[in-house]
mmCIF file of C-alpha atoms in Angstrom:
data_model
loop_
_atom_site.group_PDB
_atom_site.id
_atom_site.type_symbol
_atom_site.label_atom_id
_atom_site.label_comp_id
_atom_site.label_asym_id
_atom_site.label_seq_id
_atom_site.Cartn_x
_atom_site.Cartn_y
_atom_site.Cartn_z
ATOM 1 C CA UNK A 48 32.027 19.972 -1.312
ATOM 2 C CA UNK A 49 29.258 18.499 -3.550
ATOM 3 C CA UNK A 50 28.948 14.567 -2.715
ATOM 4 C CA UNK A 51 30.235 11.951 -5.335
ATOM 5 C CA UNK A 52 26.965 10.780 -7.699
ATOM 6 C CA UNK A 53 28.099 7.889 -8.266
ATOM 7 C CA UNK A 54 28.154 7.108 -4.449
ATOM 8 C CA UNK A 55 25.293 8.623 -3.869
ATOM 9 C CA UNK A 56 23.279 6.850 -6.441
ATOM 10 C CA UNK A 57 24.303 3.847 -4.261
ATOM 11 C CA UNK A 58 22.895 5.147 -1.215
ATOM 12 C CA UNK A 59 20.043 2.992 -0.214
ATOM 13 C CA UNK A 60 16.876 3.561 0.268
ATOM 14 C CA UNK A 61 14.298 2.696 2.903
ATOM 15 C CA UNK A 62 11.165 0.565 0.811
ATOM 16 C CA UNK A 63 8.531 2.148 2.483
ATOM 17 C CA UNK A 64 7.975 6.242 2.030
ATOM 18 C CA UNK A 65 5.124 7.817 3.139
ATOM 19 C CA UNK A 66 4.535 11.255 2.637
ATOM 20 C CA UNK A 67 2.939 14.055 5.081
ATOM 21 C CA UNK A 68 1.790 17.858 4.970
ATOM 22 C CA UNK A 69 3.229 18.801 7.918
ATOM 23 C CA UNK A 70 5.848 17.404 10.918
ATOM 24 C CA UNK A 71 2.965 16.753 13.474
ATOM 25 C CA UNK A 72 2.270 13.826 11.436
ATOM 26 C CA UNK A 73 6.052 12.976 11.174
ATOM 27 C CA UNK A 74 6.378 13.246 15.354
ATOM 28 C CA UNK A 75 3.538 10.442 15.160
ATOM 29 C CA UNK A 76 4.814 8.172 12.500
ATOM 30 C CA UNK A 77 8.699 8.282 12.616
ATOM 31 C CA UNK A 78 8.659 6.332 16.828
ATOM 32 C CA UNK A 79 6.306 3.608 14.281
ATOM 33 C CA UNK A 80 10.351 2.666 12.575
ATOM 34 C CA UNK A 81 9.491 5.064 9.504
ATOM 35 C CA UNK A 82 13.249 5.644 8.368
ATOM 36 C CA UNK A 83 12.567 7.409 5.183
ATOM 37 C CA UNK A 84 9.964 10.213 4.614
ATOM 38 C CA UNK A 85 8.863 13.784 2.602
ATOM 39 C CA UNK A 86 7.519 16.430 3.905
ATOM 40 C CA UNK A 87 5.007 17.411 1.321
ATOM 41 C CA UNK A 88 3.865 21.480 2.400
ATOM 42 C CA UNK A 89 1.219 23.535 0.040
ATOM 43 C CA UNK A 90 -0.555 26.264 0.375
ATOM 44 C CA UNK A 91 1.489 28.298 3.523
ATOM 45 C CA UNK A 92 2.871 31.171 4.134
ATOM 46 C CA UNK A 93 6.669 30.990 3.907
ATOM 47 C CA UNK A 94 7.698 31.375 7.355
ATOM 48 C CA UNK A 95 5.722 28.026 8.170
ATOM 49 C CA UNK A 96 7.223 26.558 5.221
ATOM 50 C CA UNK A 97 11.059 27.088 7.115
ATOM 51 C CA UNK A 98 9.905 26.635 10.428
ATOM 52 C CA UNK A 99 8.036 23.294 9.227
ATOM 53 C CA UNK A 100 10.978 22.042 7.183
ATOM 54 C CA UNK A 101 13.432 23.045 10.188
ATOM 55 C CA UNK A 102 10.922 21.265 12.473
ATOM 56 C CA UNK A 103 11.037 17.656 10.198
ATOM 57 C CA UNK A 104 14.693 17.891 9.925
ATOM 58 C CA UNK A 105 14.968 17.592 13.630
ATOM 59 C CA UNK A 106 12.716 15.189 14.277
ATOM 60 C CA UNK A 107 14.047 12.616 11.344
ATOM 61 C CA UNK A 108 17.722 13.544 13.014
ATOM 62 C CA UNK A 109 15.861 12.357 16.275
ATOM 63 C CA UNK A 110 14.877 9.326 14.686
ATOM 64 C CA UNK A 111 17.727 8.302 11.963
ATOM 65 C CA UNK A 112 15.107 8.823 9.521
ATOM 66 C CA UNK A 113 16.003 10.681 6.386
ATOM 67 C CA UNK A 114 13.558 13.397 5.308
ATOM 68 C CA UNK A 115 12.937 14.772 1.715
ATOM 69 C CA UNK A 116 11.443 17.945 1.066
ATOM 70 C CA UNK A 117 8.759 18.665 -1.864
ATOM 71 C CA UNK A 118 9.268 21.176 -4.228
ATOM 72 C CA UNK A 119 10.900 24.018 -1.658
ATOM 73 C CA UNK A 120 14.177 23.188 -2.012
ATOM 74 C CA UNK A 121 15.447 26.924 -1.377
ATOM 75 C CA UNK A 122 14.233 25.997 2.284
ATOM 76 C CA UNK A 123 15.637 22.916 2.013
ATOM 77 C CA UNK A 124 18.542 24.484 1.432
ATOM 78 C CA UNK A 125 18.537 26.588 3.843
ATOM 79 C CA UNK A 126 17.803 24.066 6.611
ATOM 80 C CA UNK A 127 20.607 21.803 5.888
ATOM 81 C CA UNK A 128 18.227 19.191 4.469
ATOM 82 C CA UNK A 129 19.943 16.557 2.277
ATOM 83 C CA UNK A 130 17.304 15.270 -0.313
ATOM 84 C CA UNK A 131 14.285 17.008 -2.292
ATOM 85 C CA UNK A 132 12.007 15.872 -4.159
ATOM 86 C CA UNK A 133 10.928 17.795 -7.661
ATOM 87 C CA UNK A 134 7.523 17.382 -9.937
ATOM 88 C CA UNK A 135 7.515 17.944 -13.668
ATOM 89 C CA UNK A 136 6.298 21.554 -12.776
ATOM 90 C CA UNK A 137 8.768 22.305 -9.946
ATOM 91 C CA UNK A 138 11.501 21.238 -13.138
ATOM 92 C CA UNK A 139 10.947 24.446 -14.653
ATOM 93 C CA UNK A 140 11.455 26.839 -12.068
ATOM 94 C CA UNK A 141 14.153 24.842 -9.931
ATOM 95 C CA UNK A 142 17.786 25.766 -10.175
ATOM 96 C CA UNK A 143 19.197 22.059 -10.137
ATOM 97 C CA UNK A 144 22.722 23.403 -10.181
ATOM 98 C CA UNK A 145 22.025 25.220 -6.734
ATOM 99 C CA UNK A 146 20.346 21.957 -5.501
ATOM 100 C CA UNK A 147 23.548 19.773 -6.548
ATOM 101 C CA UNK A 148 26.239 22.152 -5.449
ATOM 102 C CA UNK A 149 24.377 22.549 -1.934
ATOM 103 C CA UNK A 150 24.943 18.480 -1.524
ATOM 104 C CA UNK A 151 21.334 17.139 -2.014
ATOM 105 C CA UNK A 152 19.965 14.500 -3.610
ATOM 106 C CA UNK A 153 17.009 14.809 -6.053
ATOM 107 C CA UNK A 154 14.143 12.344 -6.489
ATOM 108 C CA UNK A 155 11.888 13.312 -9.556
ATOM 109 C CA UNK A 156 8.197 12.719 -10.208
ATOM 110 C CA UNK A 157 7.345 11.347 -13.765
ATOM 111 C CA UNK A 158 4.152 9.886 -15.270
ATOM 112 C CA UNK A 159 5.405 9.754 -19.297
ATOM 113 C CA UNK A 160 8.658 8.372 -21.789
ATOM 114 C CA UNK A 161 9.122 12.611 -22.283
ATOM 115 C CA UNK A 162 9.294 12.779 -18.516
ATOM 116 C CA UNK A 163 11.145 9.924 -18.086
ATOM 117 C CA UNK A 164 13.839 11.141 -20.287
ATOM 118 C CA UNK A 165 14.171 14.677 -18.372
ATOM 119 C CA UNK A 166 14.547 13.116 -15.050
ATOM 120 C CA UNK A 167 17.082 10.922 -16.347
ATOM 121 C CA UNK A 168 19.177 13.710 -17.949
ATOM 122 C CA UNK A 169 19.443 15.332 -14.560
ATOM 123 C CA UNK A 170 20.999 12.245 -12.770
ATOM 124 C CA UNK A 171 18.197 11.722 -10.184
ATOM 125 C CA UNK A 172 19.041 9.641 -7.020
ATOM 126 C CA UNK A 173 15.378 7.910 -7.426
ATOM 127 C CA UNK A 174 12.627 8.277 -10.254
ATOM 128 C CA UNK A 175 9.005 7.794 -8.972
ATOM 129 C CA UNK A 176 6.169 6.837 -11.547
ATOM 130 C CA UNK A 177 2.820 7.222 -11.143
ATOM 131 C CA UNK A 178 -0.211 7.201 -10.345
ATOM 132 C CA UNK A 179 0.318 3.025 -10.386
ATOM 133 C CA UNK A 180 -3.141 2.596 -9.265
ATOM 134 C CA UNK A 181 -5.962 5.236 -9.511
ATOM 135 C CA UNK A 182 -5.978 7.879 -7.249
ATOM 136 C CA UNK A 183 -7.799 10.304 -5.145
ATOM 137 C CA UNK A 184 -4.868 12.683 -4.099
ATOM 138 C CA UNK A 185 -4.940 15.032 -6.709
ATOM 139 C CA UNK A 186 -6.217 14.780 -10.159
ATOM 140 C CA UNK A 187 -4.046 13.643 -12.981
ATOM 141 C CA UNK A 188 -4.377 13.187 -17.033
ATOM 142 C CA UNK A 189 -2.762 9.581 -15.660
ATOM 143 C CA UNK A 190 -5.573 7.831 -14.530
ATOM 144 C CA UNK A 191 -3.159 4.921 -13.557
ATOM 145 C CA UNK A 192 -0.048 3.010 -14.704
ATOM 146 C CA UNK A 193 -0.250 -0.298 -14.410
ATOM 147 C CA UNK A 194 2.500 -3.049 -12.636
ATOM 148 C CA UNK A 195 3.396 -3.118 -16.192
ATOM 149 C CA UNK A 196 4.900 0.055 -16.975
ATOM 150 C CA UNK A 197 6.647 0.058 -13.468
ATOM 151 C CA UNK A 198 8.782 -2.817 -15.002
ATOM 152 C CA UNK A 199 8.520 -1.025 -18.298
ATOM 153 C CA UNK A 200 10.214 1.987 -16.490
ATOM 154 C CA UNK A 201 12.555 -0.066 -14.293
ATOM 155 C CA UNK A 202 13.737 -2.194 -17.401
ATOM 156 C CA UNK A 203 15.147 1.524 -18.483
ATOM 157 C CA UNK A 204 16.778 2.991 -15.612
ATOM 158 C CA UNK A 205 18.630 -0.004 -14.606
ATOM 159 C CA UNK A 206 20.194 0.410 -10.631
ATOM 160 C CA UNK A 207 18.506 3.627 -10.455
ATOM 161 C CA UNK A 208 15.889 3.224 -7.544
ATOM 162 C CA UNK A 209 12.401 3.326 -8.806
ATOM 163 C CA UNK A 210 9.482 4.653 -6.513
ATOM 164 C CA UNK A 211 6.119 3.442 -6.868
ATOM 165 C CA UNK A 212 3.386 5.981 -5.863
ATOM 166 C CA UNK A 213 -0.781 6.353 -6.340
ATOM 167 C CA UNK A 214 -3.573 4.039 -5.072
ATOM 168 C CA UNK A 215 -0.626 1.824 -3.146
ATOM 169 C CA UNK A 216 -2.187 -0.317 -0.369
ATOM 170 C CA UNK A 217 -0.294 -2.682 1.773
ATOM 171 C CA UNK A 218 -1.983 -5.614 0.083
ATOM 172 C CA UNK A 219 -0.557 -3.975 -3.633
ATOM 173 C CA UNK A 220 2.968 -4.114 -2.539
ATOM 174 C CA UNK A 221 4.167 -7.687 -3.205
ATOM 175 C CA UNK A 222 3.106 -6.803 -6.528
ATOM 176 C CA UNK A 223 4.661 -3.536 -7.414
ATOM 177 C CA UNK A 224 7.927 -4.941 -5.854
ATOM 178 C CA UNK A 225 7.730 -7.864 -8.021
ATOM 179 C CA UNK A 226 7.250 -5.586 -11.089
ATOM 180 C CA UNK A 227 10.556 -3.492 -10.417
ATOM 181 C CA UNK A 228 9.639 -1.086 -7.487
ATOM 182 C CA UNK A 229 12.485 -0.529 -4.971
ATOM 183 C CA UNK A 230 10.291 1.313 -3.165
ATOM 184 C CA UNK A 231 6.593 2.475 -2.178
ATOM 185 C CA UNK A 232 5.645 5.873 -1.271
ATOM 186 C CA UNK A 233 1.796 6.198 0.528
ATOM 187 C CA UNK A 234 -0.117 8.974 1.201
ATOM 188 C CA UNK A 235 -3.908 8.580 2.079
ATOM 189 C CA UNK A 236 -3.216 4.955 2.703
ATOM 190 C CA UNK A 237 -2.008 6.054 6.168
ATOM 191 C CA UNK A 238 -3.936 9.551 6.307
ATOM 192 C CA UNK A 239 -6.926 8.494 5.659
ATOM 193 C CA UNK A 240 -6.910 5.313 7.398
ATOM 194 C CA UNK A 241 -9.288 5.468 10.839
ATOM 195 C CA UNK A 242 -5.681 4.331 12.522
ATOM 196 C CA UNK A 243 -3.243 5.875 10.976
ATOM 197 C CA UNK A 244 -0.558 4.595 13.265
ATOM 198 C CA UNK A 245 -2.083 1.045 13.264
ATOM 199 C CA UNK A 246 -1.745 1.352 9.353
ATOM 200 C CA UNK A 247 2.062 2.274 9.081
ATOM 201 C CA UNK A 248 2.979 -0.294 11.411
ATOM 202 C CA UNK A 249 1.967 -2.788 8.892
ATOM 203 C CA UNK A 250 3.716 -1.297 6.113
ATOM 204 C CA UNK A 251 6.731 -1.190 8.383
ATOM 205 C CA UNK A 252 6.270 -4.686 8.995
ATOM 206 C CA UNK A 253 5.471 -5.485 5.125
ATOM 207 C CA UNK A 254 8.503 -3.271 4.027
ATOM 208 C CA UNK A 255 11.417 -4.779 5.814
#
């Protein structure tokens, strides 16, 4: 039975999100109080893509962590998984209808007003803008944002949660929360970081 939207568009969610490429780093971050985290997997064969995405679902049941899954939601699927998360690209080749009826909830990437607007006619359970600040993940036409569109963009979609994600450090949060972020999603912030663990336990601490 597909879950009530309304309900779960009142689910919350955790203010600190980091994303990983694989579930060895979610067996080292999720002991750290990480309660809310996506797998991010590109670039592997698809029996590592199920056995990874298998993998994270245990651990975050292990943990009482919730895990999203990027882009492969047929695995997600599949696993039993109960959130994905879709880019602009990932839009056109998804089946949303499959994704809804199977129970999960959908987080959606977006960077323009176009974007903006087809997110918000598929009833997302989050909308994520970015990059806020510039960054060095992958490159973008959006060099960066700006706190001022994240209040532009939370100004528009109301109670919907709004994730902020690019360039966030744990010394940019206070800001992007006080422009309208519910929460902040990190990537090299913590991978990159010579102590990676060290690094999450501050936005842990900064985040709750």
């Amino acid at each position: 039975m597909t879950p009530d939207r309304t309900t779960l568009n009142r689910i919350a969610l955790d203010r600190f999100y980091p994303i990983f490429e694989d579930s060895g780093w979610l067996a080292r971050m999720l002991p750290l109080g990480v309660k809310f985290v996506q797998l991010r997997i590109k670039d592997q064969p698809a029996e590592v893509i199920g056995r990874e995405i298998r993998a994270g679902k245990r651990l975050c049941e292990d943990h009482g962590a919730m895990l999203v899954v990027n882009d492969h939601w047929r695995e997600a699927i599949d696993a039993g998984c109960e959130f994905v998360h879709l880019g602009q690209e990932d839009l056109d080749t998804a089946d949303v209808g499959a994704i809804r009826e199977a129970g999960l909830r959908l987080g959606i990437s977006t960077h323009d007003e176009a974007e903006l607007d087809r997110a918000l006619s598929l009833d997302p359970d989050y909308v994520a803008l970015g990059p806020v600040y510039p960054t060095i993940l992958k490159k973008m036409k959006w060099h960066s944002q700006g706190l001022g569109r994240l209040a532009q963009w939370k100004q528009r979609i109301g109670d919907l949660p709004l994730v902020a994600i690019g360039g966030m450090t744990v010394e940019r949060a206070e800001g992007a929360f006080e422009a309208g972020a519910n929460v902040i999603s990190v990537v090299t912030d913590i991978t990159l970081d010579a102590d990676p663990e060290g690094r999450t336990r501050e936005w842990v601490q900064a985040t709750r």
